[in-house]
PDB file of C-alpha atoms in Angstrom:
ATOM      1  CA  MET A   1      18.749 -28.444 -25.850  1.00 59.00           C
ATOM      2  CA  SER A   2      19.735 -27.628 -29.394  1.00 63.00           C
ATOM      3  CA  PRO A   3      20.035 -23.834 -30.228  1.00 64.00           C
ATOM      4  CA  ASN A   4      17.569 -24.373 -33.168  1.00 71.00           C
ATOM      5  CA  GLU A   5      15.077 -26.715 -31.012  1.00 89.00           C
ATOM      6  CA  TRP A   6      11.517 -25.110 -30.428  1.00 94.00           C
ATOM      7  CA  ASP A   7      10.648 -25.204 -26.582  1.00 95.00           C
ATOM      8  CA  GLU A   8       7.072 -24.423 -25.435  1.00 96.00           C
ATOM      9  CA  CYS A   9       6.997 -22.032 -22.460  1.00 96.00           C
ATOM     10  CA  PHE A  10       4.880 -19.698 -20.752  1.00 96.00           C
ATOM     11  CA  LEU A  11       6.226 -16.361 -19.227  1.00 96.00           C
ATOM     12  CA  LEU A  12       6.557 -15.643 -15.648  1.00 96.00           C
ATOM     13  CA  HIS A  13       8.064 -11.990 -15.109  1.00 94.00           C
ATOM     14  CA  GLN A  14      10.022  -9.872 -17.387  1.00 95.00           C
ATOM     15  CA  ARG A  15      12.344  -6.453 -17.007  1.00 95.00           C
ATOM     16  CA  ALA A  16      13.862  -4.057 -19.054  1.00 95.00           C
ATOM     17  CA  TYR A  17      17.436  -4.534 -19.239  1.00 95.00           C
ATOM     18  CA  GLY A  18      19.200  -1.434 -20.331  1.00 94.00           C
ATOM     19  CA  GLU A  19      17.639   0.884 -23.113  1.00 94.00           C
ATOM     20  CA  THR A  20      16.385  -1.668 -25.707  1.00 95.00           C
ATOM     21  CA  SER A  21      16.563  -5.209 -24.027  1.00 97.00           C
ATOM     22  CA  LEU A  22      14.203  -7.302 -21.764  1.00 97.00           C
ATOM     23  CA  ILE A  23      14.961 -10.150 -19.332  1.00 97.00           C
ATOM     24  CA  ALA A  24      12.493 -12.395 -18.762  1.00 97.00           C
ATOM     25  CA  GLU A  25      11.902 -15.558 -16.605  1.00 97.00           C
ATOM     26  CA  VAL A  26      10.105 -18.357 -18.409  1.00 97.00           C
ATOM     27  CA  PHE A  27       8.809 -21.847 -17.113  1.00 97.00           C
ATOM     28  CA  THR A  28       9.844 -24.115 -20.449  1.00 97.00           C
ATOM     29  CA  LYS A  29       8.290 -27.510 -20.983  1.00 95.00           C
ATOM     30  CA  SER A  30      11.678 -28.917 -21.621  1.00 93.00           C
ATOM     31  CA  SER A  31      14.148 -27.292 -18.899  1.00 93.00           C
ATOM     32  CA  GLY A  32      11.809 -25.706 -16.569  1.00 95.00           C
ATOM     33  CA  LYS A  33      12.456 -22.470 -15.337  1.00 96.00           C
ATOM     34  CA  ILE A  34      14.898 -20.397 -17.050  1.00 96.00           C
ATOM     35  CA  SER A  35      15.899 -16.815 -17.627  1.00 97.00           C
ATOM     36  CA  ILE A  36      16.342 -15.347 -20.971  1.00 97.00           C
ATOM     37  CA  ILE A  37      17.416 -11.959 -22.585  1.00 97.00           C
ATOM     38  CA  ALA A  38      15.255 -10.861 -25.728  1.00 97.00           C
ATOM     39  CA  ARG A  39      18.276  -8.571 -27.067  1.00 96.00           C
ATOM     40  CA  GLY A  40      16.690  -5.323 -28.421  1.00 96.00           C
ATOM     41  CA  GLY A  41      13.183  -6.781 -27.397  1.00 95.00           C
ATOM     42  CA  LYS A  42      11.456  -3.337 -26.493  1.00 95.00           C
ATOM     43  CA  LYS A  43      12.054  -2.100 -29.839  1.00 95.00           C
ATOM     44  CA  PRO A  44       8.923  -1.797 -32.264  1.00 93.00           C
ATOM     45  CA  LYS A  45      10.902  -2.903 -35.077  1.00 93.00           C
ATOM     46  CA  SER A  46      12.383  -6.303 -33.360  1.00 95.00           C
ATOM     47  CA  LYS A  47      11.001  -9.751 -33.788  1.00 94.00           C
ATOM     48  CA  PHE A  48      10.511  -9.966 -30.159  1.00 95.00           C
ATOM     49  CA  PHE A  49       8.505  -7.263 -29.791  1.00 93.00           C
ATOM     50  CA  GLY A  50       4.959  -7.455 -28.389  1.00 88.00           C
ATOM     51  CA  TYR A  51       5.460 -11.329 -28.240  1.00 92.00           C
ATOM     52  CA  LEU A  52       6.497 -11.740 -24.686  1.00 93.00           C
ATOM     53  CA  ALA A  53       2.881 -11.470 -23.018  1.00 90.00           C
ATOM     54  CA  PRO A  54       1.893 -13.459 -19.983  1.00 90.00           C
ATOM     55  CA  PHE A  55      -0.955 -16.173 -19.980  1.00 91.00           C
ATOM     56  CA  CYS A  56      -0.485 -17.490 -23.105  1.00 90.00           C
ATOM     57  CA  LYS A  57       1.921 -20.185 -24.471  1.00 93.00           C
ATOM     58  CA  LEU A  58       4.966 -19.207 -26.531  1.00 95.00           C
ATOM     59  CA  LYS A  59       7.203 -21.055 -28.788  1.00 96.00           C
ATOM     60  CA  ILE A  60      11.116 -20.056 -28.455  1.00 97.00           C
ATOM     61  CA  THR A  61      14.400 -21.095 -29.318  1.00 96.00           C
ATOM     62  CA  TYR A  62      17.609 -20.246 -27.427  1.00 96.00           C
ATOM     63  CA  SER A  63      21.233 -20.391 -26.991  1.00 94.00           C
ATOM     64  CA  GLY A  64      23.858 -20.091 -24.340  1.00 92.00           C
ATOM     65  CA  ARG A  65      25.934 -22.120 -21.523  1.00 87.00           C
ATOM     66  CA  SER A  66      25.590 -19.990 -18.873  1.00 91.00           C
ATOM     67  CA  GLU A  67      22.820 -19.121 -16.295  1.00 93.00           C
ATOM     68  CA  LEU A  68      20.955 -16.215 -18.565  1.00 96.00           C
ATOM     69  CA  LYS A  69      20.144 -17.510 -21.985  1.00 96.00           C
ATOM     70  CA  THR A  70      19.720 -15.929 -25.101  1.00 96.00           C
ATOM     71  CA  LEU A  71      16.182 -15.760 -26.916  1.00 97.00           C
ATOM     72  CA  THR A  72      17.019 -16.565 -30.587  1.00 96.00           C
ATOM     73  CA  ASN A  73      13.373 -16.663 -31.803  1.00 96.00           C
ATOM     74  CA  ILE A  74       9.926 -16.577 -30.471  1.00 96.00           C
ATOM     75  CA  ASP A  75       6.070 -17.342 -31.801  1.00 94.00           C
ATOM     76  CA  ARG A  76       2.977 -17.440 -29.839  1.00 87.00           C
ATOM     77  CA  ASP A  77      -0.882 -17.997 -30.388  1.00 75.00           C
ATOM     78  CA  PHE A  78      -2.482 -14.341 -29.822  1.00 67.00           C
ATOM     79  CA  SER A  79      -6.182 -15.898 -29.893  1.00 64.00           C
ATOM     80  CA  ARG A  80      -5.595 -17.374 -26.559  1.00 62.00           C
ATOM     81  CA  SER A  81      -4.366 -14.214 -24.358  1.00 59.00           C
ATOM     82  CA  ILE A  82      -5.991 -12.545 -21.875  1.00 57.00           C
ATOM     83  CA  ASP A  83      -5.516  -8.793 -22.231  1.00 53.00           C
ATOM     84  CA  ASN A  84      -8.095  -7.248 -20.006  1.00 51.00           C
ATOM     85  CA  PHE A  85      -6.562  -6.564 -16.261  1.00 49.00           C
ATOM     86  CA  SER A  86      -9.679  -8.296 -14.810  1.00 66.00           C
ATOM     87  CA  LYS A  87     -10.034 -10.210 -11.258  1.00 71.00           C
ATOM     88  CA  THR A  88      -9.003 -13.372 -13.589  1.00 82.00           C
ATOM     89  CA  SER A  89      -5.849 -11.599 -14.603  1.00 83.00           C
ATOM     90  CA  TYR A  90      -4.868 -10.352 -11.284  1.00 85.00           C
ATOM     91  CA  SER A  91      -5.171 -13.955 -10.177  1.00 88.00           C
ATOM     92  CA  LEU A  92      -3.043 -15.457 -12.878  1.00 91.00           C
ATOM     93  CA  LEU A  93      -0.457 -12.972 -12.067  1.00 91.00           C
ATOM     94  CA  TYR A  94      -0.487 -14.395  -8.755  1.00 92.00           C
ATOM     95  CA  VAL A  95       0.108 -17.448  -9.684  1.00 95.00           C
ATOM     96  CA  ASN A  96       2.844 -16.264 -11.837  1.00 95.00           C
ATOM     97  CA  GLU A  97       4.379 -15.043  -8.954  1.00 94.00           C
ATOM     98  CA  LEU A  98       4.179 -18.110  -6.854  1.00 94.00           C
ATOM     99  CA  LEU A  99       5.532 -20.328  -9.636  1.00 95.00           C
ATOM    100  CA  SER A 100       8.489 -17.748  -9.999  1.00 94.00           C
ATOM    101  CA  LYS A 101       9.190 -18.005  -6.472  1.00 92.00           C
ATOM    102  CA  LEU A 102       8.672 -21.825  -5.913  1.00 93.00           C
ATOM    103  CA  LEU A 103      10.089 -23.538  -8.798  1.00 92.00           C
ATOM    104  CA  PRO A 104      13.836 -24.572  -8.745  1.00 90.00           C
ATOM    105  CA  LYS A 105      15.385 -23.450 -11.911  1.00 89.00           C
ATOM    106  CA  ASN A 106      16.557 -25.427 -14.327  1.00 87.00           C
ATOM    107  CA  ALA A 107      14.080 -28.518 -13.080  1.00 89.00           C
ATOM    108  CA  ILE A 108      11.964 -29.906 -15.665  1.00 91.00           C
ATOM    109  CA  HIS A 109       8.565 -30.442 -14.396  1.00 93.00           C
ATOM    110  CA  ASP A 110       6.165 -31.604 -16.894  1.00 93.00           C
ATOM    111  CA  GLU A 111       3.163 -32.263 -14.542  1.00 95.00           C
ATOM    112  CA  LEU A 112       3.355 -28.859 -13.467  1.00 96.00           C
ATOM    113  CA  PHE A 113       3.619 -27.469 -16.991  1.00 97.00           C
ATOM    114  CA  ASN A 114       0.528 -29.492 -17.824  1.00 96.00           C
ATOM    115  CA  LEU A 115      -1.274 -28.317 -14.798  1.00 97.00           C
ATOM    116  CA  TYR A 116      -0.561 -24.603 -15.386  1.00 96.00           C
ATOM    117  CA  GLU A 117      -1.540 -24.989 -19.049  1.00 95.00           C
ATOM    118  CA  ASN A 118      -4.851 -26.605 -18.035  1.00 95.00           C
ATOM    119  CA  PHE A 119      -5.665 -23.988 -15.514  1.00 95.00           C
ATOM    120  CA  LEU A 120      -5.136 -21.036 -17.896  1.00 92.00           C
ATOM    121  CA  ASP A 121      -7.873 -22.691 -20.252  1.00 90.00           C
ATOM    122  CA  ASP A 122     -10.397 -24.155 -16.870  1.00 92.00           C
ATOM    123  CA  VAL A 123     -10.041 -20.423 -15.317  1.00 90.00           C
ATOM    124  CA  LYS A 124     -11.737 -18.784 -18.311  1.00 85.00           C
ATOM    125  CA  LYS A 125     -14.816 -21.155 -18.162  1.00 88.00           C
ATOM    126  CA  ASN A 126     -15.105 -22.323 -14.576  1.00 91.00           C
ATOM    127  CA  ASP A 127     -15.366 -20.666 -10.976  1.00 92.00           C
ATOM    128  CA  LEU A 128     -12.315 -18.564 -10.900  1.00 92.00           C
ATOM    129  CA  GLU A 129     -11.950 -18.909  -7.014  1.00 94.00           C
ATOM    130  CA  LEU A 130     -12.429 -22.680  -6.895  1.00 96.00           C
ATOM    131  CA  THR A 131     -10.331 -23.344  -9.831  1.00 96.00           C
ATOM    132  CA  LEU A 132      -7.602 -21.357  -8.209  1.00 96.00           C
ATOM    133  CA  ARG A 133      -7.640 -23.126  -4.956  1.00 97.00           C
ATOM    134  CA  SER A 134      -7.567 -26.062  -7.060  1.00 97.00           C
ATOM    135  CA  PHE A 135      -4.508 -25.535  -8.837  1.00 97.00           C
ATOM    136  CA  GLU A 136      -2.700 -24.089  -5.295  1.00 96.00           C
ATOM    137  CA  LEU A 137      -3.476 -27.523  -3.782  1.00 97.00           C
ATOM    138  CA  ASP A 138      -2.090 -29.320  -7.147  1.00 97.00           C
ATOM    139  CA  MET A 139       0.752 -27.234  -7.286  1.00 95.00           C
ATOM    140  CA  LEU A 140       2.030 -27.902  -3.635  1.00 94.00           C
ATOM    141  CA  GLU A 141       1.381 -31.511  -4.016  1.00 94.00           C
ATOM    142  CA  MET A 142       3.572 -31.593  -7.329  1.00 94.00           C
ATOM    143  CA  LEU A 143       6.150 -29.728  -5.479  1.00 91.00           C
ATOM    144  CA  GLY A 144       6.495 -31.970  -2.667  1.00 90.00           C
ATOM    145  CA  TYR A 145       4.713 -29.477  -0.215  1.00 89.00           C
ATOM    146  CA  GLY A 146       1.440 -31.716  -0.084  1.00 90.00           C
ATOM    147  CA  ILE A 147      -1.126 -31.521   2.951  1.00 93.00           C
ATOM    148  CA  ASP A 148      -1.538 -34.575   4.466  1.00 93.00           C
ATOM    149  CA  PHE A 149      -5.423 -35.536   4.110  1.00 95.00           C
ATOM    150  CA  GLU A 150      -5.408 -38.783   5.644  1.00 95.00           C
ATOM    151  CA  SER A 151      -4.402 -38.815   9.117  1.00 95.00           C
ATOM    152  CA  ASP A 152      -4.277 -36.065  12.192  1.00 93.00           C
ATOM    153  CA  ILE A 153      -1.001 -34.801  12.812  1.00 92.00           C
ATOM    154  CA  ASP A 154      -0.445 -35.415  16.678  1.00 89.00           C
ATOM    155  CA  GLN A 155      -1.453 -39.034  17.011  1.00 85.00           C
ATOM    156  CA  GLN A 156      -1.172 -40.320  13.323  1.00 89.00           C
ATOM    157  CA  HIS A 157      -4.635 -41.889  13.479  1.00 92.00           C
ATOM    158  CA  PRO A 158      -6.526 -41.730  10.470  1.00 96.00           C
ATOM    159  CA  ILE A 159      -9.082 -38.877   9.857  1.00 96.00           C
ATOM    160  CA  ILE A 160     -12.532 -39.717  10.967  1.00 96.00           C
ATOM    161  CA  GLU A 161     -15.380 -38.581   8.949  1.00 96.00           C
ATOM    162  CA  ASP A 162     -17.869 -37.361  11.749  1.00 96.00           C
ATOM    163  CA  LYS A 163     -15.178 -35.688  13.890  1.00 96.00           C
ATOM    164  CA  ARG A 164     -13.721 -32.042  13.821  1.00 97.00           C
ATOM    165  CA  TYR A 165     -10.368 -30.893  13.093  1.00 96.00           C
ATOM    166  CA  GLN A 166      -8.561 -27.882  13.065  1.00 95.00           C
ATOM    167  CA  PHE A 167      -5.506 -27.085  10.119  1.00 95.00           C
ATOM    168  CA  ILE A 168      -2.454 -25.558  11.407  1.00 90.00           C
ATOM    169  CA  SER A 169       0.248 -24.206   9.252  1.00 82.00           C
ATOM    170  CA  GLU A 170       2.410 -27.225   9.396  1.00 75.00           C
ATOM    171  CA  ARG A 171       0.123 -28.533   6.365  1.00 76.00           C
ATOM    172  CA  GLY A 172      -1.957 -30.662   8.979  1.00 91.00           C
ATOM    173  CA  PHE A 173      -4.762 -31.660  10.640  1.00 95.00           C
ATOM    174  CA  ARG A 174      -5.289 -31.893  14.564  1.00 94.00           C
ATOM    175  CA  LYS A 175      -8.336 -33.392  15.929  1.00 94.00           C
ATOM    176  CA  SER A 176     -10.382 -30.417  17.900  1.00 94.00           C
ATOM    177  CA  ASP A 177     -14.051 -30.033  19.118  1.00 93.00           C
ATOM    178  CA  LYS A 178     -13.556 -26.264  17.909  1.00 91.00           C
ATOM    179  CA  GLY A 179     -12.160 -27.579  14.464  1.00 93.00           C
ATOM    180  CA  GLU A 180     -13.929 -25.779  11.622  1.00 94.00           C
ATOM    181  CA  LEU A 181     -13.733 -28.627   9.232  1.00 96.00           C
ATOM    182  CA  LEU A 182     -15.324 -32.160   9.684  1.00 97.00           C
ATOM    183  CA  GLY A 183     -13.381 -35.261   8.488  1.00 97.00           C
ATOM    184  CA  LYS A 184     -15.696 -35.753   5.404  1.00 97.00           C
ATOM    185  CA  GLU A 185     -14.923 -32.057   4.392  1.00 97.00           C
ATOM    186  CA  ILE A 186     -11.295 -32.898   4.507  1.00 97.00           C
ATOM    187  CA  PHE A 187     -11.595 -35.728   2.145  1.00 98.00           C
ATOM    188  CA  ASN A 188     -13.866 -33.772   0.026  1.00 97.00           C
ATOM    189  CA  ILE A 189     -10.865 -31.420  -0.392  1.00 97.00           C
ATOM    190  CA  ARG A 190      -8.624 -34.189  -0.883  1.00 97.00           C
ATOM    191  CA  ASP A 191     -10.549 -35.560  -3.613  1.00 97.00           C
ATOM    192  CA  ARG A 192     -11.164 -31.697  -5.352  1.00 97.00           C
ATOM    193  CA  LYS A 193     -14.745 -31.616  -4.185  1.00 97.00           C
ATOM    194  CA  LEU A 194     -14.274 -28.170  -3.298  1.00 97.00           C
ATOM    195  CA  ASP A 195     -18.083 -26.761  -4.410  1.00 95.00           C
ATOM    196  CA  GLN A 196     -18.803 -28.369  -0.597  1.00 94.00           C
ATOM    197  CA  ILE A 197     -16.144 -26.833   0.986  1.00 95.00           C
ATOM    198  CA  SER A 198     -16.441 -23.413   2.827  1.00 95.00           C
ATOM    199  CA  ARG A 199     -14.606 -20.788   0.706  1.00 95.00           C
ATOM    200  CA  LYS A 200     -13.409 -19.008   3.298  1.00 95.00           C
ATOM    201  CA  SER A 201     -12.146 -22.303   5.434  1.00 95.00           C
ATOM    202  CA  LEU A 202     -10.576 -23.572   1.760  1.00 96.00           C
ATOM    203  CA  LYS A 203      -8.769 -19.824   1.214  1.00 94.00           C
ATOM    204  CA  ARG A 204      -7.193 -20.096   4.833  1.00 94.00           C
ATOM    205  CA  ILE A 205      -5.950 -23.676   4.285  1.00 95.00           C
ATOM    206  CA  THR A 206      -3.901 -22.801   1.182  1.00 94.00           C
ATOM    207  CA  LYS A 207      -3.023 -19.615   1.910  1.00 92.00           C
ATOM    208  CA  GLU A 208      -1.158 -20.720   5.092  1.00 92.00           C
ATOM    209  CA  ALA A 209       0.161 -23.630   3.477  1.00 91.00           C
ATOM    210  CA  ILE A 210       1.822 -21.353   0.780  1.00 92.00           C
ATOM    211  CA  LEU A 211       3.127 -19.032   3.164  1.00 89.00           C
ATOM    212  CA  LEU A 212       5.109 -21.793   4.737  1.00 87.00           C
ATOM    213  CA  CYS A 213       6.541 -22.725   1.537  1.00 88.00           C
ATOM    214  CA  LEU A 214       7.501 -19.147   0.731  1.00 87.00           C
ATOM    215  CA  ASP A 215       9.406 -19.194   3.757  1.00 80.00           C
ATOM    216  CA  GLY A 216       8.965 -15.534   4.735  1.00 69.00           C
ATOM    217  CA  ARG A 217       9.075 -13.968   1.073  1.00 77.00           C
ATOM    218  CA  GLU A 218       6.329 -11.858   0.039  1.00 75.00           C
ATOM    219  CA  LEU A 219       3.995 -11.835  -2.634  1.00 78.00           C
ATOM    220  CA  ALA A 220       3.596  -8.375  -4.576  1.00 74.00           C
ATOM    221  CA  SER A 221       0.538  -9.547  -6.375  1.00 69.00           C
ATOM    222  CA  ARG A 222      -1.234  -9.996  -2.706  1.00 61.00           C
ATOM    223  CA  GLU A 223      -0.275  -5.958  -2.285  1.00 57.00           C
ATOM    224  CA  ILE A 224      -2.195  -5.326  -5.195  1.00 52.00           C
ATOM    225  CA  PHE A 225      -5.079  -7.253  -4.220  1.00 51.00           C
ATOM    226  CA  ARG A 226      -5.094  -5.347  -0.971  1.00 52.00           C
ATOM    227  CA  SER A 227      -4.779  -2.174  -2.377  1.00 48.00           C
ATOM    228  CA  LEU A 228      -7.992  -2.878  -4.706  1.00 44.00           C
ATOM    229  CA  ALA A 229      -9.902  -4.080  -1.671  1.00 48.00           C
ATOM    230  CA  LYS A 230      -9.365  -0.908  -0.419  1.00 48.00           C
TER     231      LYS A 230
END
């Protein structure tokens, strides 16, 4: 894109670079996930100071032909940020880490960008856990890791409402008399009627599906949740 053209983005992760600069990974609307350097961004007098913040939409311009772009301008709406480190913000850190690890670089994904933006609004006013589970399911589907809610994985027979099924980590359901979910509950997950599903079962399904996508990579945010739970 043109160095003077504004792009919308969300900050996924940032780290210090040298004594005065910052390197940030951002999810942009026009270019997907990219890395940018904010030269002098740690200095209080810098035009970037205090602007690179998570959980709010940013507007940036950047330049460069290498993989690491140079941030040239930045703006943001300060009224929409989430500043207190509550349970909500820890959940958002988890979502940011997921996107950082699962999004391919420089792959435009308008649909997922809009999903994330809507999620940031919804999580402030709706049930946190169910909003998070819905985002995880939609994200998996958009990235090509979607769960098959229509047929069992062994016989490829259509799922039947009054039969029981067990979810396995290969992102599918197997018919089993000891299964924790009825077919009608699987359809409720498919249709995002998540308030009608056991939260424990729902969390296990999304967790196992995501672990498979991560291919053994650890999430630092999960370690934070574990330490807080102790």
